[in-house]
CSV table of C-alpha atoms in Angstrom, one decimal:
chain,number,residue,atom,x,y,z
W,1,UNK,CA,-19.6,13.1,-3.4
W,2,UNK,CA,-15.9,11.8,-4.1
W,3,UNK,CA,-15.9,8.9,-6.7
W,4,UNK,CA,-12.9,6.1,-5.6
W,5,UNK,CA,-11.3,4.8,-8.5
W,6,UNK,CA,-9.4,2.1,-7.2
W,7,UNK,CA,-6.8,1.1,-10.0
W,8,UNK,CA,-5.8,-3.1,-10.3
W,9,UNK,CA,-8.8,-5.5,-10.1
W,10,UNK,CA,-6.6,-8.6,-9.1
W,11,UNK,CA,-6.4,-9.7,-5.3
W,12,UNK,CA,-5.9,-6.9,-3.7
W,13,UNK,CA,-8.2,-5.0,-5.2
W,14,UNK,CA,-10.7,-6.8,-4.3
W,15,UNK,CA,-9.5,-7.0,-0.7
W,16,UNK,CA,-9.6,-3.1,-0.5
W,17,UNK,CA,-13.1,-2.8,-2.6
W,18,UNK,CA,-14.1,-4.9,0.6
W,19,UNK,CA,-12.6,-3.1,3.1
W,20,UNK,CA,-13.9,0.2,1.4
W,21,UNK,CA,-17.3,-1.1,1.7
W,22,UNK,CA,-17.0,-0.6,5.5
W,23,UNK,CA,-16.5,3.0,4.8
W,24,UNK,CA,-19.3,4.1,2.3
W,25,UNK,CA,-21.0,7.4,2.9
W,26,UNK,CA,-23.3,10.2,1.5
W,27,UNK,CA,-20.1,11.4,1.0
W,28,UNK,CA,-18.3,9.2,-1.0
W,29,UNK,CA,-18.7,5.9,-2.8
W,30,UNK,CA,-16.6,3.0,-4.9
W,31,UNK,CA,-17.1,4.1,-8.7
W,32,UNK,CA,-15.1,1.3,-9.8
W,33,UNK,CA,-11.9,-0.6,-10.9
W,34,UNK,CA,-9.3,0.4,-13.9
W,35,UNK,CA,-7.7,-2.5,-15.1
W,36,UNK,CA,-5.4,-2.8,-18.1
W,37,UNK,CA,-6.5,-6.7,-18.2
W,38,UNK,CA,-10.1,-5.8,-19.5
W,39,UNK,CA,-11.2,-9.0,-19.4
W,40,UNK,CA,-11.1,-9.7,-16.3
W,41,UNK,CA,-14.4,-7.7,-16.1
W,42,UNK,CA,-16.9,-10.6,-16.2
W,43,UNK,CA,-15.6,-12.9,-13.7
W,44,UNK,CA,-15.3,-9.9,-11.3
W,45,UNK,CA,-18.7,-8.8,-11.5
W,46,UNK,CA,-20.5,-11.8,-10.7
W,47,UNK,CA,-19.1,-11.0,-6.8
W,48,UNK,CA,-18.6,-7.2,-7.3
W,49,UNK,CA,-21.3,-4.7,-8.0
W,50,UNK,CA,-18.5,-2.4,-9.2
W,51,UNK,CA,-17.6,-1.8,-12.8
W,52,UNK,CA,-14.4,-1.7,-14.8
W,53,UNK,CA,-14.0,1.6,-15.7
W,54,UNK,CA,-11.6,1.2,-18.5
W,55,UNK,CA,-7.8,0.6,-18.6
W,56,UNK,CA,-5.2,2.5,-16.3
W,57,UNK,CA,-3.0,3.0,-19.6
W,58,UNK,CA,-5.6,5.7,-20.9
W,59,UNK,CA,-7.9,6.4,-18.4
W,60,UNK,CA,-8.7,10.3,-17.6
W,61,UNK,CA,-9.7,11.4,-14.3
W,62,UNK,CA,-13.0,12.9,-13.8
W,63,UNK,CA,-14.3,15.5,-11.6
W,64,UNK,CA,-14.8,14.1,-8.2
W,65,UNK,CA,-12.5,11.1,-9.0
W,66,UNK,CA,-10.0,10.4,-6.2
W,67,UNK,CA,-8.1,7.3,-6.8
W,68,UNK,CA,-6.3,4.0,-4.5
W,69,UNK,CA,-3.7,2.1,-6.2
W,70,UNK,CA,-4.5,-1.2,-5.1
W,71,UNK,CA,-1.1,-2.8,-6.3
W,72,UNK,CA,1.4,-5.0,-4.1
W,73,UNK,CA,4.6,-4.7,-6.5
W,74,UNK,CA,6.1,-1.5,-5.6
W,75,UNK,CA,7.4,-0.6,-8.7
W,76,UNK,CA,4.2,-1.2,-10.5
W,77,UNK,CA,2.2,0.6,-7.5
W,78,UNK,CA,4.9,3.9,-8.2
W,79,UNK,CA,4.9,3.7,-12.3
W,80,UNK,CA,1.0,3.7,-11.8
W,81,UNK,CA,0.5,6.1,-8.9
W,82,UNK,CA,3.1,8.8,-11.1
W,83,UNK,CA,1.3,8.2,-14.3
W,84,UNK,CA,-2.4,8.9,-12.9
W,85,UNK,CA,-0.5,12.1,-11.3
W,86,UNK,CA,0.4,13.7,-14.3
W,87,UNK,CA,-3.3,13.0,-15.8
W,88,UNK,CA,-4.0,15.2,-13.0
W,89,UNK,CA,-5.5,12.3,-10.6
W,90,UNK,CA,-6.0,12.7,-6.6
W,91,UNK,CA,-5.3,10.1,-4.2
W,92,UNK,CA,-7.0,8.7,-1.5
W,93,UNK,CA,-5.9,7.7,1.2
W,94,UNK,CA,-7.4,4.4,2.6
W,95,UNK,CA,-7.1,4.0,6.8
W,96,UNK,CA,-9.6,1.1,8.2
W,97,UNK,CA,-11.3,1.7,11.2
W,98,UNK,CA,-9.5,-0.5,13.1
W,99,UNK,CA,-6.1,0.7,12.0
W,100,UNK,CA,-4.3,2.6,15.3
W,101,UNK,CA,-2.6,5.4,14.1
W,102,UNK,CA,-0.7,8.0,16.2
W,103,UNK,CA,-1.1,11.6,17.1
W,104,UNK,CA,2.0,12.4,15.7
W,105,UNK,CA,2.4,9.9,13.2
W,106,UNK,CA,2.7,11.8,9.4
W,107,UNK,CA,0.7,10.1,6.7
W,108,UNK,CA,1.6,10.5,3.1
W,109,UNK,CA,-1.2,10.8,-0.1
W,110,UNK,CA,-2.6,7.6,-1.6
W,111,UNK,CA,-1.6,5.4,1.5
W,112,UNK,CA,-3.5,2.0,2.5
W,113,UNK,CA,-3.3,1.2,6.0
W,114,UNK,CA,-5.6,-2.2,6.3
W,115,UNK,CA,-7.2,-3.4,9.3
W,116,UNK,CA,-5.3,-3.8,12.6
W,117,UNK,CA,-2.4,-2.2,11.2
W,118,UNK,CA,-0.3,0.5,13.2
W,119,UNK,CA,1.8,3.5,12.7
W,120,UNK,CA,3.1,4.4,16.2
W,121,UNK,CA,4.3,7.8,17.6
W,122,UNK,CA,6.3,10.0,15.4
W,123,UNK,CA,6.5,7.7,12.8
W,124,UNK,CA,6.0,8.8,8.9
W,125,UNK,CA,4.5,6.8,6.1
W,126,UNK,CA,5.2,8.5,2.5
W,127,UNK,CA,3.0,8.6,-0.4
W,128,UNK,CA,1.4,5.6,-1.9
W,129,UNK,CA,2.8,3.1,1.0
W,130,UNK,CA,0.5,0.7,2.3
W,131,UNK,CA,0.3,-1.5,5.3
W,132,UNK,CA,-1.3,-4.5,5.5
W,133,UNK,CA,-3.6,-6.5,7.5
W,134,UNK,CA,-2.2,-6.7,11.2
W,135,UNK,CA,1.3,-4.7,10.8
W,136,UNK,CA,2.8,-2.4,13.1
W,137,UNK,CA,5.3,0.6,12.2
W,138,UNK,CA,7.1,1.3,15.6
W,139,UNK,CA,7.8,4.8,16.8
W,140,UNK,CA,10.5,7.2,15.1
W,141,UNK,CA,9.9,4.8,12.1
W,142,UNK,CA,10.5,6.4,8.5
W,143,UNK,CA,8.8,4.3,5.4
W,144,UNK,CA,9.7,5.5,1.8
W,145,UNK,CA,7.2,6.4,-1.1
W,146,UNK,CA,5.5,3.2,-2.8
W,147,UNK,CA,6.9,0.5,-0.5
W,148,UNK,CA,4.6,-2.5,0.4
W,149,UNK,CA,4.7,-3.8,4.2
W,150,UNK,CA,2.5,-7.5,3.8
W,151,UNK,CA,0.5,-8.7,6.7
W,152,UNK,CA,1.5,-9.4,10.1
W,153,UNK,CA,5.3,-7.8,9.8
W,154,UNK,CA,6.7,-6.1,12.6
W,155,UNK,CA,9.1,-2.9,11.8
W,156,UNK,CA,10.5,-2.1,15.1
W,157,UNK,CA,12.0,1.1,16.3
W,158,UNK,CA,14.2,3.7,14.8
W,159,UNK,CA,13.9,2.1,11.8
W,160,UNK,CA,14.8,3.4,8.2
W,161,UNK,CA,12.8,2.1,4.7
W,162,UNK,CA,14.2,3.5,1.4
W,163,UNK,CA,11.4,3.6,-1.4
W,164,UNK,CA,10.3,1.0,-3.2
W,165,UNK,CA,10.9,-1.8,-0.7
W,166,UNK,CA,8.5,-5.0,-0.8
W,167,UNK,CA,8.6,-6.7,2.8
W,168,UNK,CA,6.6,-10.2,3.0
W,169,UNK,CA,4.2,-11.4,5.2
W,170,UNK,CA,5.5,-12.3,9.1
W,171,UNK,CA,9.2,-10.1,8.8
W,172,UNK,CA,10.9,-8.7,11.4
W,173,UNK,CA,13.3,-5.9,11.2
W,174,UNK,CA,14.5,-4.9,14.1
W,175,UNK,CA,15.8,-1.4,16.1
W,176,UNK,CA,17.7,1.2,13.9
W,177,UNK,CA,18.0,-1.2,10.8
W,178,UNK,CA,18.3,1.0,7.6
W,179,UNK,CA,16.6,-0.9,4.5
W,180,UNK,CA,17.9,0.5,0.7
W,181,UNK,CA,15.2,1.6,-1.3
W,182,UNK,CA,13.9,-1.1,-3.8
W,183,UNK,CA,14.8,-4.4,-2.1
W,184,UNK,CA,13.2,-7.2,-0.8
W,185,UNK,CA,12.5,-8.8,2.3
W,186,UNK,CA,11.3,-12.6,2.3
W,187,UNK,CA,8.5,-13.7,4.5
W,188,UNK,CA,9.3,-14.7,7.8
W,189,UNK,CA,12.6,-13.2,7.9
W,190,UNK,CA,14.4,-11.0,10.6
W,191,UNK,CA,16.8,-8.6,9.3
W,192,UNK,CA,19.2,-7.6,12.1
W,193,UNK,CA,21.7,-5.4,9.6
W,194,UNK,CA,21.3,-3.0,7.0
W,195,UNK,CA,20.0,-4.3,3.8
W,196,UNK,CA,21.7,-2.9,0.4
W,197,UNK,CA,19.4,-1.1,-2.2
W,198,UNK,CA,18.1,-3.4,-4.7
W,199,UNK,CA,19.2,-6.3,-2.4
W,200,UNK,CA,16.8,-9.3,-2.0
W,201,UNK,CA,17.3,-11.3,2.1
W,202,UNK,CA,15.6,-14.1,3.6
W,203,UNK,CA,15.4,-16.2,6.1
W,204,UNK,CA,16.2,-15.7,10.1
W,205,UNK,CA,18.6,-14.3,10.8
W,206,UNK,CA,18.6,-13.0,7.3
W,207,UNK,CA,20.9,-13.1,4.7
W,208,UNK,CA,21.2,-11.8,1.2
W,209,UNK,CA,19.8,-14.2,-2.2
């Protein structure tokens, strides 16, 4: 029996608690939420029949633990993800049932790929990215460690994401594009040229903050 873990209670940890209850099995089942806000614990148990487990600042893995960063901020998700790591923590990797995924797509530890999302041929999600709720990764796509694609983006062709890289909700970015690790990409934008690490764009076409 594998115990999930999933670390952050806030929004979407919720959202993936739910989507994990679509999952469940003899096999494995939701142990809980780490939180470093403990008191958020009351007001998520009276819609939750999960507990909070303690804080992610101290907690220690336990046999049969395997854990699901459930954090949208991709520097938060990494500094997490790499301090669980060295506590000796295993990820798992969340993939809905309605997610399409490729025969030759390459899937990373610790990824979230929520439902209706899509990682086409030859593509390759690293560790700890997830994919929300209706997104597709076109083919010969490359997505870096810890990034955080929102719902209903569209990441065309050919395309090249650094690590770290937050893009919001409804984006576009279109063939060949190459995206510097740790920017930002507003919602509802369509990036056309390279984006700069660390740069923030928005709007259509888009166009650096």
């Amino acid at each position: 029996m594998k115990n999930i873990v999933i670390a952050g209670a806030g929004g979407f940890g919720r959202e993936i608690a739910s989507h994990l209850e679509s999952i469940v099995s003899d096999k494995i089942r939701i142990a809980g939420f780490i939180d470093d806000t403990l008191a958020i614990a009351p007001a998520l148990n009276q819609s939750y029949p999960y507990p909070v487990l303690g804080k992610i600042s101290d907690y220690l893995p336990r046999i049969d633990d395997v854990f699901i960063v459930a954090i949208g901020d991709p520097k938060e998700k990494l500094r997490i993800a790499h301090e669980l790591e060295l506590r000796g923590a295993e990820f798992f990797s969340f993939i809905h049932p309605t997610a399409v995924i490729a025969r030759t797509a390459k899937l990373g530890r610790g990824i979230i790929l929520c439902p209706f999302s899509m990682a086409s041929a030859d593509s390759s999600i690293s560790d700890f990215v997830t994919i929300n709720f209706c997104s597709s990764i076109g083919h010969d796509v490359f997505v870096g460690e810890g990034s955080t694609i929102s719902s209903h983006v569209d990441i065309t062709g050919y395309v090249k994401i650094g690590a770290g890289v937050f893009i919001g909700s409804n984006a576009s970015v279109l063939p060949k594009v190459e995206v510097g690790a740790f920017s930002k990409i507003g919602a509802g934008a369509i990036v056309v040229r390279r984006v700069k690490e660390g740069a923030t764009v928005y709007s259509s076409p888009a166009k650096t903050l």
